XYZ file of C-alpha atoms in Angstrom:
395
model
C 0.106 -0.011 0.209
C 1.445 3.359 -0.910
C 1.543 6.006 1.651
C -0.622 9.027 2.027
C 2.181 11.313 1.507
C 3.035 9.786 -2.212
C -0.403 10.010 -3.074
C -0.448 13.691 -2.079
C 2.941 14.169 -4.004
C 1.686 12.532 -7.155
C -1.522 14.728 -6.955
C 0.337 18.119 -6.635
C 2.820 16.689 -9.165
C -0.008 15.936 -11.777
C -2.686 18.426 -10.673
C -5.213 16.222 -9.267
C -7.876 17.639 -7.199
C -10.075 15.556 -4.797
C -9.604 13.559 -1.742
C -12.358 10.892 -2.924
C -11.453 7.120 -1.635
C -12.322 5.990 -5.008
C -9.596 8.271 -6.522
C -7.081 7.763 -3.712
C -7.374 4.135 -4.438
C -6.858 4.716 -8.449
C -3.570 6.709 -7.623
C -2.321 3.931 -5.171
C -2.890 1.272 -7.951
C -1.111 3.075 -10.398
C 1.848 3.858 -8.256
C 2.027 0.035 -7.307
C 1.872 -1.224 -10.918
C 4.213 1.457 -12.326
C 7.378 -0.419 -10.972
C 6.181 -3.619 -13.435
C 5.783 -4.056 -17.004
C 2.337 -5.167 -16.912
C -0.756 -4.146 -19.123
C -3.078 -1.883 -17.396
C -6.789 -0.734 -18.477
C -8.199 2.469 -17.100
C -12.131 2.660 -17.371
C -14.538 5.466 -16.188
C -16.923 7.995 -18.061
C -16.005 10.271 -20.517
C -14.341 13.494 -18.847
C -13.128 11.905 -15.658
C -9.727 12.627 -16.289
C -8.632 8.998 -17.174
C -5.695 10.712 -19.239
C -3.676 11.678 -16.476
C -3.274 7.950 -15.140
C -0.568 6.779 -17.769
C 1.332 9.655 -16.961
C 1.378 8.784 -13.357
C 2.558 5.235 -14.556
C 5.250 5.800 -16.918
C 6.929 8.625 -14.895
C 6.904 6.306 -11.810
C 8.010 3.472 -13.878
C 11.981 2.121 -15.042
C 10.777 3.326 -18.351
C 10.418 7.145 -17.467
C 13.417 8.055 -19.505
C 11.953 6.398 -22.608
C 9.419 7.885 -24.664
C 6.021 8.362 -24.029
C 3.227 8.260 -26.856
C -0.402 9.006 -26.495
C -2.776 7.689 -29.339
C -6.462 8.356 -29.341
C -7.738 5.323 -31.172
C -11.401 6.568 -31.843
C -9.608 9.922 -33.737
C -7.858 7.913 -36.230
C -9.563 6.628 -39.403
C -10.245 2.750 -39.766
C -8.245 2.848 -43.308
C -5.250 4.180 -41.923
C -4.952 2.960 -38.312
C -2.792 0.019 -38.980
C -0.252 2.418 -40.618
C 0.082 4.627 -37.724
C 0.339 1.919 -35.083
C 2.757 -0.321 -36.940
C 4.148 1.641 -39.554
C 4.286 1.063 -43.656
C 6.569 0.275 -46.525
C 6.739 2.266 -49.652
C 4.380 1.684 -51.998
C 2.253 -0.831 -49.736
C -0.887 1.520 -50.726
C -2.207 4.625 -52.570
C -0.008 7.266 -51.075
C 2.507 5.582 -49.369
C 5.357 7.461 -50.729
C 8.167 6.374 -48.351
C 8.945 4.329 -45.426
C 7.106 5.205 -41.958
C 7.829 4.336 -38.413
C 4.693 3.392 -36.603
C 4.161 4.328 -33.054
C 5.144 1.040 -31.759
C 8.391 1.251 -33.420
C 8.681 5.067 -32.246
C 7.936 3.816 -28.540
C 10.527 0.913 -28.065
C 11.697 1.254 -24.565
C 8.550 3.338 -23.325
C 5.148 3.669 -22.904
C 1.948 3.886 -25.480
C -1.058 5.345 -23.693
C -4.048 4.004 -26.242
C -7.013 6.127 -25.539
C -10.318 4.971 -26.474
C -9.133 1.388 -26.995
C -12.702 0.236 -27.426
C -13.185 1.535 -30.930
C -9.925 -0.540 -32.334
C -11.392 -2.190 -35.636
C -11.171 -6.170 -34.965
C -8.479 -6.619 -37.380
C -6.433 -4.258 -35.596
C -7.062 -5.533 -32.420
C -5.620 -8.995 -33.721
C -2.418 -7.194 -34.432
C -2.292 -5.342 -31.286
C -2.940 -8.650 -29.499
C 0.536 -10.070 -30.893
C 2.241 -7.122 -29.676
C 1.232 -7.827 -26.180
C 1.947 -11.724 -26.517
C 5.313 -11.641 -28.321
C 6.227 -7.691 -28.669
C 6.216 -8.559 -32.408
C 4.519 -6.782 -35.371
C 4.991 -6.545 -39.039
C 4.886 -3.208 -41.056
C 1.541 -2.407 -43.572
C 2.994 -4.269 -46.860
C 6.136 -6.136 -45.232
C 6.719 -9.519 -44.744
C 9.402 -8.879 -42.046
C 8.587 -9.384 -38.104
C 10.042 -6.646 -36.282
C 10.360 -6.587 -32.516
C 9.457 -3.883 -29.997
C 9.514 -3.564 -25.908
C 6.661 -1.178 -25.097
C 4.451 -0.630 -22.087
C 0.907 -0.444 -23.118
C -1.778 1.469 -20.878
C -5.145 1.445 -22.108
C -8.408 3.343 -21.464
C -12.002 3.490 -22.376
C -15.607 4.786 -21.546
C -16.882 1.590 -23.361
C -18.025 -1.267 -21.506
C -15.648 -3.854 -22.971
C -17.156 -7.021 -21.427
C -20.572 -6.048 -23.329
C -18.566 -5.401 -26.284
C -16.831 -8.873 -26.245
C -20.496 -10.365 -25.736
C -21.574 -8.402 -28.933
C -18.476 -9.803 -30.523
C -17.174 -6.258 -31.200
C -14.018 -6.545 -28.991
C -11.943 -9.645 -28.618
C -12.187 -11.291 -25.695
C -8.587 -12.480 -25.524
C -7.141 -9.162 -26.175
C -9.511 -7.773 -23.129
C -8.108 -10.082 -20.560
C -4.588 -9.328 -21.956
C -5.145 -5.370 -21.861
C -6.966 -5.742 -18.215
C -3.966 -7.274 -16.371
C -4.362 -4.619 -14.000
C -7.570 -2.349 -14.326
C -7.780 0.851 -12.725
C -11.520 2.608 -12.608
C -11.833 6.424 -11.895
C -15.437 7.251 -10.177
C -17.368 9.678 -11.762
C -17.431 13.389 -10.342
C -21.311 12.640 -9.210
C -19.894 10.306 -6.846
C -17.319 12.815 -5.561
C -19.573 15.729 -4.099
C -16.893 17.356 -1.948
C -14.018 17.273 -4.806
C -16.686 19.003 -7.062
C -16.371 22.193 -4.624
C -12.751 21.962 -4.572
C -12.638 21.681 -8.493
C -14.819 24.476 -8.931
C -12.754 26.906 -6.846
C -9.548 25.693 -8.607
C -11.225 26.454 -12.057
C -12.399 29.731 -11.049
C -9.069 30.524 -9.415
C -7.446 29.331 -12.758
C -9.438 31.445 -14.937
C -9.437 34.519 -12.682
C -5.696 34.675 -12.913
C -5.624 33.979 -16.892
C -7.937 36.893 -17.584
C -7.130 39.053 -14.709
C -10.426 39.189 -12.729
C -11.634 38.645 -9.604
C -12.338 34.875 -8.562
C -16.270 33.984 -8.648
C -17.345 31.865 -5.418
C -20.786 30.169 -4.712
C -23.492 31.326 -2.106
C -24.684 28.311 0.161
C -27.753 27.708 -2.087
C -25.734 27.422 -5.098
C -22.745 25.324 -3.193
C -26.086 22.812 -2.454
C -26.926 22.827 -6.217
C -23.610 22.117 -7.626
C -22.983 19.283 -5.193
C -26.460 17.810 -6.011
C -26.154 17.890 -9.919
C -25.159 14.661 -11.698
C -22.512 16.248 -13.928
C -23.003 13.704 -17.043
C -20.005 15.748 -18.460
C -17.725 15.094 -15.259
C -14.850 17.439 -14.651
C -14.805 18.500 -18.401
C -18.506 19.848 -18.218
C -17.621 21.356 -14.738
C -14.783 23.079 -16.169
C -16.507 24.413 -18.848
C -19.342 25.527 -16.772
C -16.855 27.447 -14.473
C -15.254 29.119 -17.075
C -18.340 30.400 -18.615
C -19.651 31.805 -15.686
C -16.515 33.565 -14.732
C -16.329 35.257 -18.041
C -20.222 36.120 -18.009
C -21.430 37.207 -14.915
C -20.888 40.334 -13.638
C -21.446 39.737 -9.680
C -18.577 37.331 -8.507
C -21.029 36.003 -5.930
C -22.985 33.306 -8.057
C -26.408 32.291 -6.918
C -28.244 28.972 -7.147
C -30.581 30.759 -9.699
C -27.573 32.012 -11.879
C -25.953 28.848 -11.638
C -29.240 26.827 -12.866
C -29.117 28.613 -16.243
C -25.303 27.031 -16.846
C -26.513 23.533 -16.046
C -28.393 22.280 -19.393
C -29.359 18.929 -18.168
C -30.977 20.154 -14.577
C -34.186 19.620 -15.755
C -33.569 16.080 -16.550
C -32.581 15.710 -12.929
C -35.997 16.527 -11.732
C -37.927 13.688 -13.343
C -39.126 11.034 -11.043
C -36.481 8.067 -10.965
C -37.439 4.509 -10.265
C -33.737 3.394 -9.714
C -30.929 4.804 -8.033
C -29.032 7.041 -10.010
C -25.680 4.983 -9.642
C -27.787 2.082 -11.128
C -29.203 4.147 -13.992
C -26.514 3.236 -16.882
C -26.162 -0.299 -15.495
C -30.050 -0.835 -15.994
C -29.723 0.671 -19.542
C -27.384 -1.787 -20.535
C -29.442 -4.723 -19.129
C -32.345 -3.384 -21.098
C -30.565 -2.618 -24.301
C -29.253 -6.563 -23.983
C -33.247 -7.789 -23.213
C -34.422 -5.772 -26.064
C -31.736 -7.645 -28.474
C -32.540 -10.848 -26.798
C -36.333 -10.463 -27.588
C -35.622 -9.643 -30.894
C -33.490 -12.595 -31.627
C -36.336 -14.867 -29.944
C -39.137 -13.165 -32.135
C -37.378 -13.569 -34.980
C -36.694 -17.423 -34.151
C -40.400 -17.715 -33.754
C -41.578 -16.266 -36.911
C -38.964 -18.719 -38.564
C -40.550 -21.812 -37.397
C -44.028 -20.214 -37.867
C -42.787 -19.630 -41.628
C -41.631 -23.378 -41.533
C -44.835 -24.748 -40.256
C -46.934 -22.791 -42.786
C -44.718 -23.831 -45.560
C -45.384 -27.598 -44.706
C -49.253 -27.078 -44.498
C -49.470 -25.696 -47.866
C -46.841 -27.985 -49.079
C -49.480 -30.651 -48.050
C -47.308 -31.974 -45.075
C -48.954 -34.226 -42.550
C -49.340 -31.950 -39.499
C -51.644 -32.846 -37.136
C -53.757 -30.132 -35.605
C -54.526 -29.450 -32.184
C -57.903 -29.905 -30.826
C -59.272 -26.575 -31.903
C -62.514 -25.777 -33.251
C -61.610 -24.888 -36.843
C -63.942 -21.677 -37.411
C -63.883 -18.369 -38.605
C -63.713 -16.942 -35.371
C -60.640 -18.692 -34.087
C -58.245 -16.042 -35.828
C -55.186 -17.666 -33.937
C -55.734 -21.210 -35.692
C -57.140 -20.174 -38.779
C -54.677 -17.323 -39.927
C -51.724 -19.622 -41.309
C -54.415 -21.216 -43.615
C -55.723 -18.400 -44.884
C -53.008 -17.662 -47.961
C -49.498 -17.350 -48.975
C -49.790 -13.932 -47.977
C -49.440 -14.634 -44.503
C -45.861 -15.646 -45.193
C -45.396 -12.106 -47.082
C -46.636 -10.489 -43.843
C -44.402 -12.312 -41.588
C -41.540 -11.701 -43.681
C -42.389 -7.636 -43.425
C -42.650 -7.880 -39.739
C -39.305 -9.634 -39.829
C -37.443 -6.874 -41.779
C -39.132 -4.036 -39.827
C -37.661 -5.552 -36.429
C -34.007 -5.587 -37.636
C -31.786 -4.216 -35.299
C -30.367 -1.666 -37.436
C -34.021 -0.235 -36.708
C -33.362 -0.293 -32.638
C -29.948 1.658 -33.217
C -31.129 4.063 -35.731
C -33.895 4.841 -33.142
C -31.661 4.877 -30.340
C -29.268 7.277 -32.232
C -32.318 9.388 -33.232
C -33.470 10.075 -29.780
C -30.202 10.718 -28.532
C -29.856 13.637 -31.203
C -33.064 15.047 -30.368
C -32.331 14.889 -26.466
C -29.278 16.926 -26.710
C -30.659 19.206 -29.648
C -28.343 17.872 -32.292
C -25.208 18.222 -30.429
C -23.239 15.345 -31.668
C -20.598 14.927 -29.040
C -22.910 15.062 -25.891
C -25.417 12.359 -28.138
C -21.910 10.091 -28.478
C -21.132 10.302 -25.013
C -24.627 9.424 -24.095
C -24.410 6.151 -26.269
C -21.134 5.488 -25.211
C -19.438 5.471 -28.356
C -16.886 7.766 -30.140
C -17.656 10.746 -32.213
C -16.319 9.072 -35.434
C -18.707 6.237 -34.770
C -21.550 8.493 -34.289
C -20.616 10.737 -37.553
C -20.570 7.480 -39.543
C -23.589 5.933 -38.101
C -25.679 9.053 -38.997
C -24.454 9.437 -42.580
C -25.190 5.403 -42.837
C -28.768 6.181 -41.312
C -29.631 9.279 -43.211
C -29.947 11.253 -39.888
C -28.434 14.426 -41.082
């Protein structure tokens, strides 16, 4: 266990504000694992400050004098990500006018931070797994195996276990990356830290723009600590800076603060579950919906098969039900072959793509077309959301 003094020194060095036990635990684990070469997976919602923990690990490791490279996997186009990570040979594709070193070759002896690792394409995941297992990689367009000695620290706001279940992320890669997991708590669980962060951001903004720092009255402090902060620390900083620049009065009331919290009205809606379980419930409901759709599709296929056998003169024994015009449940399969066409139409309308399209549409409507906020709620990258919007014609 790292001492409290060591944790405080790390906070001062890397500008970390807060005393929440979950935050202290995350720093402690980062310091403990830094001396090893184990892979680390940092998880947490968007905006909680995951990007500082790979730096803590690197600067407290034996690799601290080696290179440190941060890669945003969600910001690199799918067609070029292999070239960015592993390099390419001249002429390997259109535009490859010379040999190029990839990040894994350039970071030899150091650390690579792979942010948004859940957005990696599946073929790239296989190549990353090889680096983790053997330290080997092959440049795009080459047949020569190269070695690299890098430490990988990954981060994601995506539920990788769910992605594994949906076959969007390799299970073996998940376990290789998450040798040591570090979870960063959301700001809504760090109510006391929210006030400390507000004062820090207000002070920084006042110093930057040469103005007196703002401060909150008692009601405003209660409002700030009771707000859920869906954008976490990033949202709090944004709100603090806006208030500092716009408001003339340096004492901020609850009424004034309320104008800068766009999601506050959502907080007033009645809740059937604890707020901490909302995301878990959303994920469970989505999985249940998928399962229901799959079961319905299977039932429809069985019904189509039954109707086909009946219409083909198969020897199907009817159940003891009166065969009359009023018994719709029994007579419907016998009326005409149009029944099969109706079933096929229903089956097509229940495609999973329709569900995904509707979820994206509702998220965009909820956030008034703000794609960044919609992507955060859907737990996907902005690049993926842009592609889906174009694919479904939701521009």
